[in-house]
JSON list of C-alpha atoms in Angstrom, two decimals:
[
{"chain": "A", "resi": 137, "resn": "MET", "atom": "CA", "xyz": [95.83, -10.14, -2.78]},
{"chain": "A", "resi": 138, "resn": "LEU", "atom": "CA", "xyz": [92.00, -10.06, -2.33]},
{"chain": "A", "resi": 139, "resn": "ASN", "atom": "CA", "xyz": [92.27, -12.00, 0.88]},
{"chain": "A", "resi": 140, "resn": "GLU", "atom": "CA", "xyz": [94.79, -9.52, 2.18]},
{"chain": "A", "resi": 141, "resn": "ILE", "atom": "CA", "xyz": [92.39, -6.62, 1.50]},
{"chain": "A", "resi": 142, "resn": "LYS", "atom": "CA", "xyz": [89.53, -8.43, 3.27]},
{"chain": "A", "resi": 143, "resn": "ASP", "atom": "CA", "xyz": [91.73, -9.10, 6.24]},
{"chain": "A", "resi": 144, "resn": "ALA", "atom": "CA", "xyz": [92.78, -5.46, 6.34]},
{"chain": "A", "resi": 145, "resn": "ILE", "atom": "CA", "xyz": [89.15, -4.24, 6.30]},
{"chain": "A", "resi": 146, "resn": "ARG", "atom": "CA", "xyz": [88.18, -6.77, 8.90]},
{"chain": "A", "resi": 147, "resn": "ASP", "atom": "CA", "xyz": [91.08, -5.81, 11.13]},
{"chain": "A", "resi": 148, "resn": "LYS", "atom": "CA", "xyz": [90.36, -2.10, 10.74]},
{"chain": "A", "resi": 149, "resn": "TYR", "atom": "CA", "xyz": [86.55, -2.02, 11.24]},
{"chain": "A", "resi": 150, "resn": "LEU", "atom": "CA", "xyz": [85.58, -5.20, 13.00]},
{"chain": "A", "resi": 151, "resn": "ASP", "atom": "CA", "xyz": [88.55, -5.97, 15.18]},
{"chain": "A", "resi": 152, "resn": "PHE", "atom": "CA", "xyz": [87.40, -4.97, 18.62]},
{"chain": "A", "resi": 153, "resn": "GLY", "atom": "CA", "xyz": [89.02, -7.81, 20.37]},
{"chain": "A", "resi": 154, "resn": "PHE", "atom": "CA", "xyz": [86.25, -10.19, 19.24]},
{"chain": "A", "resi": 155, "resn": "THR", "atom": "CA", "xyz": [86.89, -13.73, 18.20]},
{"chain": "A", "resi": 156, "resn": "ASP", "atom": "CA", "xyz": [85.80, -14.91, 14.77]},
{"chain": "A", "resi": 157, "resn": "ASP", "atom": "CA", "xyz": [82.64, -16.49, 16.17]},
{"chain": "A", "resi": 158, "resn": "GLN", "atom": "CA", "xyz": [81.75, -13.29, 18.04]},
{"chain": "A", "resi": 159, "resn": "ARG", "atom": "CA", "xyz": [82.27, -11.18, 14.94]},
{"chain": "A", "resi": 160, "resn": "LYS", "atom": "CA", "xyz": [80.00, -13.55, 12.95]},
{"chain": "A", "resi": 161, "resn": "ALA", "atom": "CA", "xyz": [77.33, -13.20, 15.62]},
{"chain": "A", "resi": 162, "resn": "VAL", "atom": "CA", "xyz": [77.59, -9.40, 15.48]},
{"chain": "A", "resi": 163, "resn": "LEU", "atom": "CA", "xyz": [77.28, -9.45, 11.69]},
{"chain": "A", "resi": 164, "resn": "ILE", "atom": "CA", "xyz": [74.23, -11.74, 11.85]},
{"chain": "A", "resi": 165, "resn": "LEU", "atom": "CA", "xyz": [72.58, -9.52, 14.48]},
{"chain": "A", "resi": 166, "resn": "PHE", "atom": "CA", "xyz": [73.31, -6.41, 12.41]},
{"chain": "A", "resi": 167, "resn": "ALA", "atom": "CA", "xyz": [71.87, -8.07, 9.30]},
{"chain": "A", "resi": 168, "resn": "GLY", "atom": "CA", "xyz": [68.76, -9.00, 11.29]},
{"chain": "A", "resi": 169, "resn": "PHE", "atom": "CA", "xyz": [68.25, -5.37, 12.36]},
{"chain": "A", "resi": 170, "resn": "LEU", "atom": "CA", "xyz": [68.55, -4.27, 8.76]},
{"chain": "A", "resi": 171, "resn": "ALA", "atom": "CA", "xyz": [66.00, -6.88, 7.64]},
{"chain": "A", "resi": 172, "resn": "VAL", "atom": "CA", "xyz": [63.49, -5.87, 10.33]},
{"chain": "A", "resi": 173, "resn": "GLY", "atom": "CA", "xyz": [63.96, -2.21, 9.50]},
{"chain": "A", "resi": 174, "resn": "GLY", "atom": "CA", "xyz": [63.39, -2.92, 5.84]},
{"chain": "A", "resi": 175, "resn": "ILE", "atom": "CA", "xyz": [60.15, -4.75, 6.59]},
{"chain": "A", "resi": 176, "resn": "PHE", "atom": "CA", "xyz": [58.80, -1.86, 8.72]},
{"chain": "A", "resi": 177, "resn": "PHE", "atom": "CA", "xyz": [59.76, 0.63, 6.03]},
{"chain": "A", "resi": 178, "resn": "ALA", "atom": "CA", "xyz": [57.95, -1.39, 3.35]},
{"chain": "A", "resi": 179, "resn": "LEU", "atom": "CA", "xyz": [54.82, -1.68, 5.51]},
{"chain": "A", "resi": 180, "resn": "SER", "atom": "CA", "xyz": [54.75, 2.05, 6.24]},
{"chain": "A", "resi": 181, "resn": "GLN", "atom": "CA", "xyz": [55.06, 2.82, 2.55]},
{"chain": "A", "resi": 182, "resn": "GLY", "atom": "CA", "xyz": [52.18, 0.42, 1.78]},
{"chain": "A", "resi": 183, "resn": "ARG", "atom": "CA", "xyz": [49.86, 2.06, 4.32]},
{"chain": "A", "resi": 184, "resn": "ALA", "atom": "CA", "xyz": [50.68, 5.50, 2.99]},
{"chain": "A", "resi": 185, "resn": "SER", "atom": "CA", "xyz": [49.77, 4.43, -0.55]},
{"chain": "A", "resi": 186, "resn": "GLU", "atom": "CA", "xyz": [46.35, 2.98, 0.46]},
{"chain": "A", "resi": 187, "resn": "PRO", "atom": "CA", "xyz": [43.43, 5.28, -0.49]},
{"chain": "A", "resi": 188, "resn": "ALA", "atom": "CA", "xyz": [41.51, 6.78, 2.42]},
{"chain": "A", "resi": 189, "resn": "LEU", "atom": "CA", "xyz": [38.15, 5.14, 3.08]},
{"chain": "A", "resi": 190, "resn": "ASN", "atom": "CA", "xyz": [35.16, 7.38, 2.40]},
{"chain": "A", "resi": 191, "resn": "ILE", "atom": "CA", "xyz": [32.76, 6.62, 5.27]},
{"chain": "A", "resi": 192, "resn": "VAL", "atom": "CA", "xyz": [29.21, 7.67, 4.46]},
{"chain": "A", "resi": 193, "resn": "PRO", "atom": "CA", "xyz": [26.92, 7.97, 7.51]},
{"chain": "A", "resi": 194, "resn": "THR", "atom": "CA", "xyz": [23.78, 5.82, 7.33]},
{"chain": "A", "resi": 195, "resn": "VAL", "atom": "CA", "xyz": [20.57, 7.85, 7.53]},
{"chain": "A", "resi": 196, "resn": "ILE", "atom": "CA", "xyz": [17.71, 5.94, 9.16]},
{"chain": "A", "resi": 197, "resn": "THR", "atom": "CA", "xyz": [14.29, 7.17, 8.04]},
{"chain": "A", "resi": 198, "resn": "PRO", "atom": "CA", "xyz": [11.64, 6.57, 10.71]},
{"chain": "A", "resi": 199, "resn": "THR", "atom": "CA", "xyz": [8.70, 4.47, 9.55]},
{"chain": "A", "resi": 200, "resn": "ILE", "atom": "CA", "xyz": [5.36, 6.21, 10.08]},
{"chain": "A", "resi": 201, "resn": "PRO", "atom": "CA", "xyz": [2.60, 3.67, 10.77]},
{"chain": "A", "resi": 202, "resn": "GLU", "atom": "CA", "xyz": [-0.35, 3.84, 8.43]},
{"chain": "A", "resi": 203, "resn": "ILE", "atom": "CA", "xyz": [-3.52, 5.06, 10.11]},
{"chain": "A", "resi": 204, "resn": "THR", "atom": "CA", "xyz": [-6.52, 2.90, 9.27]},
{"chain": "A", "resi": 205, "resn": "GLU", "atom": "CA", "xyz": [-9.86, 4.70, 9.16]},
{"chain": "A", "resi": 206, "resn": "LEU", "atom": "CA", "xyz": [-12.55, 2.78, 11.02]},
{"chain": "A", "resi": 207, "resn": "LEU", "atom": "CA", "xyz": [-16.33, 2.64, 10.73]},
{"chain": "A", "resi": 208, "resn": "ILE", "atom": "CA", "xyz": [-18.72, 2.02, 13.61]},
{"chain": "A", "resi": 209, "resn": "VAL", "atom": "CA", "xyz": [-21.65, -0.20, 12.58]},
{"chain": "A", "resi": 210, "resn": "ASP", "atom": "CA", "xyz": [-24.60, -1.52, 14.60]},
{"chain": "A", "resi": 211, "resn": "VAL", "atom": "CA", "xyz": [-25.66, -5.08, 13.76]},
{"chain": "A", "resi": 212, "resn": "SER", "atom": "CA", "xyz": [-28.98, -6.01, 15.36]},
{"chain": "A", "resi": 213, "resn": "GLY", "atom": "CA", "xyz": [-31.91, -8.34, 14.90]},
{"chain": "A", "resi": 214, "resn": "ARG", "atom": "CA", "xyz": [-31.67, -12.11, 14.55]},
{"chain": "A", "resi": 215, "resn": "VAL", "atom": "CA", "xyz": [-27.91, -12.62, 14.68]},
{"chain": "A", "resi": 216, "resn": "ARG", "atom": "CA", "xyz": [-25.79, -14.65, 17.09]},
{"chain": "A", "resi": 217, "resn": "LYS", "atom": "CA", "xyz": [-23.92, -11.70, 18.61]},
{"chain": "A", "resi": 218, "resn": "PRO", "atom": "CA", "xyz": [-25.81, -8.42, 18.05]},
{"chain": "A", "resi": 219, "resn": "GLY", "atom": "CA", "xyz": [-23.82, -5.33, 18.91]},
{"chain": "A", "resi": 220, "resn": "VAL", "atom": "CA", "xyz": [-21.73, -2.40, 17.73]},
{"chain": "A", "resi": 221, "resn": "TYR", "atom": "CA", "xyz": [-18.61, -3.29, 15.74]},
{"chain": "A", "resi": 222, "resn": "SER", "atom": "CA", "xyz": [-15.59, -1.47, 14.30]},
{"chain": "A", "resi": 223, "resn": "LEU", "atom": "CA", "xyz": [-14.62, -2.24, 10.70]},
{"chain": "A", "resi": 224, "resn": "GLU", "atom": "CA", "xyz": [-12.14, -0.80, 8.24]},
{"chain": "A", "resi": 225, "resn": "LYS", "atom": "CA", "xyz": [-13.38, 1.78, 5.76]},
{"chain": "A", "resi": 226, "resn": "GLY", "atom": "CA", "xyz": [-14.57, 0.04, 2.59]},
{"chain": "A", "resi": 227, "resn": "SER", "atom": "CA", "xyz": [-15.92, -3.01, 4.44]},
{"chain": "A", "resi": 228, "resn": "ARG", "atom": "CA", "xyz": [-19.16, -4.57, 3.23]},
{"chain": "A", "resi": 229, "resn": "ALA", "atom": "CA", "xyz": [-22.32, -5.75, 4.95]},
{"chain": "A", "resi": 230, "resn": "ILE", "atom": "CA", "xyz": [-21.16, -9.37, 4.89]},
{"chain": "A", "resi": 231, "resn": "ASP", "atom": "CA", "xyz": [-18.07, -8.39, 6.93]},
{"chain": "A", "resi": 232, "resn": "ALA", "atom": "CA", "xyz": [-20.24, -6.85, 9.65]},
{"chain": "A", "resi": 233, "resn": "LEU", "atom": "CA", "xyz": [-22.51, -9.90, 9.62]},
{"chain": "A", "resi": 234, "resn": "ASP", "atom": "CA", "xyz": [-19.49, -12.18, 10.09]},
{"chain": "A", "resi": 235, "resn": "LEU", "atom": "CA", "xyz": [-18.37, -10.18, 13.13]},
{"chain": "A", "resi": 236, "resn": "ALA", "atom": "CA", "xyz": [-21.84, -10.60, 14.61]},
{"chain": "A", "resi": 237, "resn": "GLY", "atom": "CA", "xyz": [-21.52, -14.38, 14.28]},
{"chain": "A", "resi": 238, "resn": "GLY", "atom": "CA", "xyz": [-23.85, -14.68, 11.30]},
{"chain": "A", "resi": 239, "resn": "ALA", "atom": "CA", "xyz": [-27.61, -14.98, 11.17]},
{"chain": "A", "resi": 240, "resn": "LEU", "atom": "CA", "xyz": [-29.54, -17.39, 13.37]},
{"chain": "A", "resi": 241, "resn": "PRO", "atom": "CA", "xyz": [-30.64, -20.69, 11.79]},
{"chain": "A", "resi": 242, "resn": "GLY", "atom": "CA", "xyz": [-33.58, -20.31, 9.44]},
{"chain": "A", "resi": 243, "resn": "VAL", "atom": "CA", "xyz": [-33.21, -16.53, 9.04]},
{"chain": "A", "resi": 244, "resn": "SER", "atom": "CA", "xyz": [-33.32, -15.35, 5.43]},
{"chain": "A", "resi": 245, "resn": "LEU", "atom": "CA", "xyz": [-30.79, -12.76, 4.26]},
{"chain": "A", "resi": 246, "resn": "SER", "atom": "CA", "xyz": [-32.55, -12.09, 0.97]},
{"chain": "A", "resi": 247, "resn": "ASP", "atom": "CA", "xyz": [-33.57, -8.58, 2.04]},
{"chain": "A", "resi": 248, "resn": "ILE", "atom": "CA", "xyz": [-29.97, -7.57, 2.86]},
{"chain": "A", "resi": 249, "resn": "ASN", "atom": "CA", "xyz": [-27.48, -6.60, 0.18]},
{"chain": "A", "resi": 250, "resn": "LEU", "atom": "CA", "xyz": [-24.41, -8.40, 1.51]},
{"chain": "A", "resi": 251, "resn": "ALA", "atom": "CA", "xyz": [-22.17, -6.58, -0.99]},
{"chain": "A", "resi": 252, "resn": "HIS", "atom": "CA", "xyz": [-23.34, -3.17, 0.26]},
{"chain": "A", "resi": 253, "resn": "ILE", "atom": "CA", "xyz": [-20.40, -0.89, 1.24]},
{"chain": "A", "resi": 254, "resn": "LEU", "atom": "CA", "xyz": [-20.90, 0.27, 4.81]},
{"chain": "A", "resi": 255, "resn": "PHE", "atom": "CA", "xyz": [-20.83, 3.84, 6.08]},
{"chain": "A", "resi": 256, "resn": "ASP", "atom": "CA", "xyz": [-20.08, 5.13, 9.57]},
{"chain": "A", "resi": 257, "resn": "GLY", "atom": "CA", "xyz": [-23.02, 4.90, 11.97]},
{"chain": "A", "resi": 258, "resn": "GLU", "atom": "CA", "xyz": [-25.01, 2.48, 9.81]},
{"chain": "A", "resi": 259, "resn": "GLN", "atom": "CA", "xyz": [-27.37, -0.08, 11.31]},
{"chain": "A", "resi": 260, "resn": "ILE", "atom": "CA", "xyz": [-27.94, -3.51, 9.79]},
{"chain": "A", "resi": 261, "resn": "ILE", "atom": "CA", "xyz": [-31.14, -5.22, 10.92]},
{"chain": "A", "resi": 262, "resn": "VAL", "atom": "CA", "xyz": [-31.26, -8.95, 10.24]},
{"chain": "A", "resi": 263, "resn": "GLY", "atom": "CA", "xyz": [-34.59, -10.78, 10.08]},
{"chain": "A", "resi": 264, "resn": "ALA", "atom": "CA", "xyz": [-36.81, -7.69, 10.17]},
{"chain": "A", "resi": 265, "resn": "PRO", "atom": "CA", "xyz": [-40.56, -8.40, 9.93]},
{"chain": "A", "resi": 266, "resn": "LYS", "atom": "CA", "xyz": [-41.86, -8.31, 6.37]},
{"chain": "A", "resi": 267, "resn": "VAL", "atom": "CA", "xyz": [-44.86, -6.44, 5.07]},
{"chain": "A", "resi": 268, "resn": "SER", "atom": "CA", "xyz": [-47.81, -8.69, 4.38]},
{"chain": "A", "resi": 269, "resn": "TYR", "atom": "CA", "xyz": [-50.15, -7.55, 1.61]},
{"chain": "A", "resi": 270, "resn": "SER", "atom": "CA", "xyz": [-53.53, -9.29, 1.75]},
{"chain": "A", "resi": 271, "resn": "SER", "atom": "CA", "xyz": [-56.16, -9.25, -0.97]},
{"chain": "A", "resi": 272, "resn": "SER", "atom": "CA", "xyz": [-58.24, -6.89, 1.13]},
{"chain": "A", "resi": 273, "resn": "SER", "atom": "CA", "xyz": [-55.37, -4.43, 1.36]},
{"chain": "A", "resi": 274, "resn": "ARG", "atom": "CA", "xyz": [-55.04, -4.43, -2.43]},
{"chain": "A", "resi": 275, "resn": "SER", "atom": "CA", "xyz": [-58.69, -3.46, -2.83]},
{"chain": "A", "resi": 276, "resn": "ALA", "atom": "CA", "xyz": [-58.52, -0.85, -0.09]},
{"chain": "A", "resi": 277, "resn": "PRO", "atom": "CA", "xyz": [-58.26, 2.82, -1.02]},
{"chain": "A", "resi": 278, "resn": "LYS", "atom": "CA", "xyz": [-54.79, 3.88, -2.02]},
{"chain": "A", "resi": 279, "resn": "THR", "atom": "CA", "xyz": [-52.71, 5.30, 0.82]},
{"chain": "A", "resi": 280, "resn": "LYS", "atom": "CA", "xyz": [-52.21, 9.02, 0.58]},
{"chain": "A", "resi": 281, "resn": "VAL", "atom": "CA", "xyz": [-48.81, 9.92, -0.84]},
{"chain": "A", "resi": 282, "resn": "PRO", "atom": "CA", "xyz": [-46.92, 12.35, 1.44]},
{"chain": "A", "resi": 283, "resn": "THR", "atom": "CA", "xyz": [-45.93, 15.75, 0.08]},
{"chain": "A", "resi": 284, "resn": "ALA", "atom": "CA", "xyz": [-43.75, 18.62, 1.29]},
{"chain": "A", "resi": 285, "resn": "SER", "atom": "CA", "xyz": [-46.87, 20.41, 2.54]},
{"chain": "A", "resi": 286, "resn": "SER", "atom": "CA", "xyz": [-48.18, 17.23, 4.18]},
{"chain": "A", "resi": 287, "resn": "PRO", "atom": "CA", "xyz": [-45.11, 15.25, 5.32]},
{"chain": "A", "resi": 288, "resn": "LEU", "atom": "CA", "xyz": [-45.31, 11.75, 6.77]},
{"chain": "A", "resi": 289, "resn": "SER", "atom": "CA", "xyz": [-44.55, 11.21, 10.46]},
{"chain": "A", "resi": 290, "resn": "LEU", "atom": "CA", "xyz": [-41.62, 8.79, 10.77]},
{"chain": "A", "resi": 291, "resn": "ASN", "atom": "CA", "xyz": [-42.62, 7.75, 14.27]},
{"chain": "A", "resi": 292, "resn": "SER", "atom": "CA", "xyz": [-46.26, 6.93, 13.56]},
{"chain": "A", "resi": 293, "resn": "ALA", "atom": "CA", "xyz": [-46.28, 5.89, 9.89]},
{"chain": "A", "resi": 294, "resn": "THR", "atom": "CA", "xyz": [-47.46, 2.39, 9.03]},
{"chain": "A", "resi": 295, "resn": "LEU", "atom": "CA", "xyz": [-45.58, 0.03, 6.74]},
{"chain": "A", "resi": 296, "resn": "ALA", "atom": "CA", "xyz": [-47.98, 0.83, 3.90]},
{"chain": "A", "resi": 297, "resn": "GLN", "atom": "CA", "xyz": [-47.42, 4.57, 4.39]},
{"chain": "A", "resi": 298, "resn": "LEU", "atom": "CA", "xyz": [-43.64, 4.20, 4.46]},
{"chain": "A", "resi": 299, "resn": "ASP", "atom": "CA", "xyz": [-43.90, 2.21, 1.23]},
{"chain": "A", "resi": 300, "resn": "THR", "atom": "CA", "xyz": [-45.38, 5.27, -0.53]},
{"chain": "A", "resi": 301, "resn": "LEU", "atom": "CA", "xyz": [-42.20, 7.30, -0.12]},
{"chain": "A", "resi": 302, "resn": "PRO", "atom": "CA", "xyz": [-40.18, 7.63, -3.35]},
{"chain": "A", "resi": 303, "resn": "GLY", "atom": "CA", "xyz": [-37.34, 5.12, -3.53]},
{"chain": "A", "resi": 304, "resn": "ILE", "atom": "CA", "xyz": [-38.74, 3.19, -0.54]},
{"chain": "A", "resi": 305, "resn": "GLY", "atom": "CA", "xyz": [-40.21, -0.19, -1.44]},
{"chain": "A", "resi": 306, "resn": "PRO", "atom": "CA", "xyz": [-41.47, -2.99, 0.81]},
{"chain": "A", "resi": 307, "resn": "VAL", "atom": "CA", "xyz": [-37.95, -4.07, 1.83]},
{"chain": "A", "resi": 308, "resn": "MET", "atom": "CA", "xyz": [-36.80, -0.59, 2.84]},
{"chain": "A", "resi": 309, "resn": "ALA", "atom": "CA", "xyz": [-40.12, 0.11, 4.56]},
{"chain": "A", "resi": 310, "resn": "ASN", "atom": "CA", "xyz": [-39.51, -3.01, 6.65]},
{"chain": "A", "resi": 311, "resn": "ARG", "atom": "CA", "xyz": [-36.06, -1.76, 7.62]},
{"chain": "A", "resi": 312, "resn": "ILE", "atom": "CA", "xyz": [-37.37, 1.65, 8.70]},
{"chain": "A", "resi": 313, "resn": "PHE", "atom": "CA", "xyz": [-40.18, 0.02, 10.67]},
{"chain": "A", "resi": 314, "resn": "ALA", "atom": "CA", "xyz": [-37.76, -2.47, 12.31]},
{"chain": "A", "resi": 315, "resn": "TYR", "atom": "CA", "xyz": [-35.28, 0.29, 13.18]},
{"chain": "A", "resi": 316, "resn": "ARG", "atom": "CA", "xyz": [-38.04, 2.23, 14.92]},
{"chain": "A", "resi": 317, "resn": "LYS", "atom": "CA", "xyz": [-39.16, -0.89, 16.77]},
{"chain": "A", "resi": 318, "resn": "LEU", "atom": "CA", "xyz": [-35.67, -1.77, 17.99]},
{"chain": "A", "resi": 319, "resn": "ASN", "atom": "CA", "xyz": [-34.34, 1.72, 18.75]},
{"chain": "A", "resi": 320, "resn": "GLY", "atom": "CA", "xyz": [-37.43, 3.67, 19.65]},
{"chain": "A", "resi": 321, "resn": "PRO", "atom": "CA", "xyz": [-38.75, 6.82, 17.95]},
{"chain": "A", "resi": 322, "resn": "PHE", "atom": "CA", "xyz": [-36.54, 8.69, 15.50]},
{"chain": "A", "resi": 323, "resn": "ALA", "atom": "CA", "xyz": [-34.86, 11.65, 17.19]},
{"chain": "A", "resi": 324, "resn": "SER", "atom": "CA", "xyz": [-34.24, 13.48, 13.90]},
{"chain": "A", "resi": 325, "resn": "ILE", "atom": "CA", "xyz": [-34.86, 13.06, 10.20]},
{"chain": "A", "resi": 326, "resn": "GLU", "atom": "CA", "xyz": [-31.11, 12.50, 9.73]},
{"chain": "A", "resi": 327, "resn": "ASP", "atom": "CA", "xyz": [-31.46, 9.25, 11.72]},
{"chain": "A", "resi": 328, "resn": "LEU", "atom": "CA", "xyz": [-32.91, 7.74, 8.54]},
{"chain": "A", "resi": 329, "resn": "LYS", "atom": "CA", "xyz": [-29.32, 7.49, 7.28]},
{"chain": "A", "resi": 330, "resn": "LYS", "atom": "CA", "xyz": [-28.67, 4.94, 10.00]},
{"chain": "A", "resi": 331, "resn": "VAL", "atom": "CA", "xyz": [-31.09, 2.53, 8.34]},
{"chain": "A", "resi": 332, "resn": "SER", "atom": "CA", "xyz": [-29.23, 0.08, 6.12]},
{"chain": "A", "resi": 333, "resn": "GLY", "atom": "CA", "xyz": [-29.66, 0.94, 2.45]},
{"chain": "A", "resi": 334, "resn": "ILE", "atom": "CA", "xyz": [-30.63, 4.59, 2.84]},
{"chain": "A", "resi": 335, "resn": "GLY", "atom": "CA", "xyz": [-27.80, 6.61, 1.37]},
{"chain": "A", "resi": 336, "resn": "ASP", "atom": "CA", "xyz": [-27.43, 10.29, 0.54]},
{"chain": "A", "resi": 337, "resn": "VAL", "atom": "CA", "xyz": [-29.41, 10.04, -2.72]},
{"chain": "A", "resi": 338, "resn": "THR", "atom": "CA", "xyz": [-32.43, 8.31, -1.19]},
{"chain": "A", "resi": 339, "resn": "PHE", "atom": "CA", "xyz": [-32.31, 10.57, 1.86]},
{"chain": "A", "resi": 340, "resn": "ALA", "atom": "CA", "xyz": [-32.34, 13.67, -0.36]},
{"chain": "A", "resi": 341, "resn": "GLU", "atom": "CA", "xyz": [-35.48, 12.34, -2.10]},
{"chain": "A", "resi": 342, "resn": "ILE", "atom": "CA", "xyz": [-37.51, 11.74, 1.05]},
{"chain": "A", "resi": 343, "resn": "SER", "atom": "CA", "xyz": [-36.11, 14.19, 3.62]},
{"chain": "A", "resi": 344, "resn": "LYS", "atom": "CA", "xyz": [-38.67, 16.89, 2.74]},
{"chain": "A", "resi": 345, "resn": "LEU", "atom": "CA", "xyz": [-41.53, 14.40, 2.68]},
{"chain": "A", "resi": 346, "resn": "VAL", "atom": "CA", "xyz": [-41.14, 13.21, 6.28]},
{"chain": "A", "resi": 347, "resn": "ARG", "atom": "CA", "xyz": [-41.18, 14.72, 9.74]},
{"chain": "A", "resi": 348, "resn": "ILE", "atom": "CA", "xyz": [-40.61, 13.62, 13.34]}
]
């Protein structure tokens, strides 16, 4: 009975004059179309269920180069390469001396504070002549101490006279004397600040006691 029903359905819906082999081929092709359609449907459903990607734009912050503050320092005297050099702010006297190639053989650096922090426009004089105090100079009358009413001339003062200024000992007197010898007469009292070791405090002490 079941076979009769199958034959009836087959004859009614699939009998288009095809042979059995042709009908099987049509059924296989139809089943293939259904399978492909099912796959596409499943894929489309999967894409629809995927969450949307949240794309965040990347912000690139430009890098601003750090500006290094420089100092201009004059290194003169008995060094290998005397000249004017640029150094970073906070550099010390030994850094400037290294740029100048170091002191010449046999030159003492005992009168230079190598750890001294440099300032812009400073001059470092290496191997400046030293003051010589003889026994006769010790017994000679004491050099007159300069005052505000009788200031000392920076361009004509002797080493002994420079030594009488407050805060200026033999070493600093040598530096002032050597600066004048190497650079010529002082153009202004403020030029004293260019002498290595004379800072704002020392300059304030002696500025009213000297003149050009």
